[in-house]
């Protein structure tokens, strides 16, 4: 019944042939709005709240970061179902529901004054951050673009940096002026204001549903369709894999494991970045500036790495990302000046930008569009699990050693190993059909 209601109010089929440009760009912009607002549950956003929450309630850094870890673990279990829902009912229903729930969970954090309430409210938001928004937005964009998949993926996840810059800054300002409770309320309202209506009204699952072709290409004449069906498809054409076929390929698990490992590093560093910068003697203003630099270069990195995946194999791009993240993690250990700390934060953000934009392109290029939702659903738990471990691991290390050095060293080694693993994730060969 809910899906019928959404179909009745959809503006997509009415607008798809009326816009003066390819409607896929509307899809991209709408998906990008969800990437912006998911930052109400981002690691850099919770980083801004670590100091005021620990000061008011006496909570440890590991306890606060544990909420992100709990949400990441829950997302690991939710992702397979989310992938199935995206394929079965469409990204529009999944993303609209996710934005609505994310707004509620964010606002409710204003009243989360005991750990269990904080864990439930932030954990729900973190599930939305890690699973349905991540899967739904990337899948719908990958279905609307094939030739331009790399650049559109870069734009999609580059938009993530807009929220990653804005949400922590907005929260920091409101915390300074009114308090952390008011900051959560404002962030929740922004979630609804930016993304709720676009996702409910404008999204369409794939271009063929409204008589269009991916990338805005002209329709294929019926004669050519019949001829193409009678001969084997050229190797350059899009792959068409089922979930079962994809799960039998080593490349899927190599790429997913390497991605999850580097995401572990991303969560471990970003969740504690503001606290680390303060520990290095930076003022609150400079710490906020360091987070903003990280987020801004994440956006630039997303665009660059997305562009690069249209020119080099995705596994080479991913290996380069892993080594940059490893290098930046190691450099944090020896940083002894404000300039160095800010520079390494910038380098780390640039690498993480590719971590967002490259894997979705790789999965779509390797396995095609037909089962992309469920394929992403079975790979995303490794990402969510990695983020869950990374966030709490860095907090535990700090609480035990009063330093992040051991955590950063571990992260550098792990990213280096991920770089080696992903190089072996060669494009799989399509199983022969009889």
mmCIF file of C-alpha atoms in Angstrom, residues 40 98-108 184 187-189 191-192:
data_model
loop_
_atom_site.group_PDB
_atom_site.id
_atom_site.type_symbol
_atom_site.label_atom_id
_atom_site.label_comp_id
_atom_site.label_asym_id
_atom_site.label_seq_id
_atom_site.Cartn_x
_atom_site.Cartn_y
_atom_site.Cartn_z
ATOM 1 C CA UNK A 40 23.930 14.454 11.141
ATOM 2 C CA UNK A 98 15.531 6.766 5.873
ATOM 3 C CA UNK A 99 15.565 10.565 5.805
ATOM 4 C CA UNK A 100 12.385 10.696 7.881
ATOM 5 C CA UNK A 101 13.792 8.353 10.536
ATOM 6 C CA UNK A 102 17.167 10.107 10.536
ATOM 7 C CA UNK A 103 15.485 13.419 11.363
ATOM 8 C CA UNK A 104 13.644 11.848 14.294
ATOM 9 C CA UNK A 105 16.738 10.148 15.694
ATOM 10 C CA UNK A 106 18.809 13.330 15.413
ATOM 11 C CA UNK A 107 16.253 15.537 17.168
ATOM 12 C CA UNK A 108 15.763 12.935 19.919
ATOM 13 C CA UNK A 184 20.914 18.334 17.785
ATOM 14 C CA UNK A 187 20.555 19.363 12.733
ATOM 15 C CA UNK A 188 17.448 17.157 12.750
ATOM 16 C CA UNK A 189 15.298 19.887 11.240
ATOM 17 C CA UNK A 191 17.752 16.755 7.634
ATOM 18 C CA UNK A 192 14.053 17.034 6.823
#
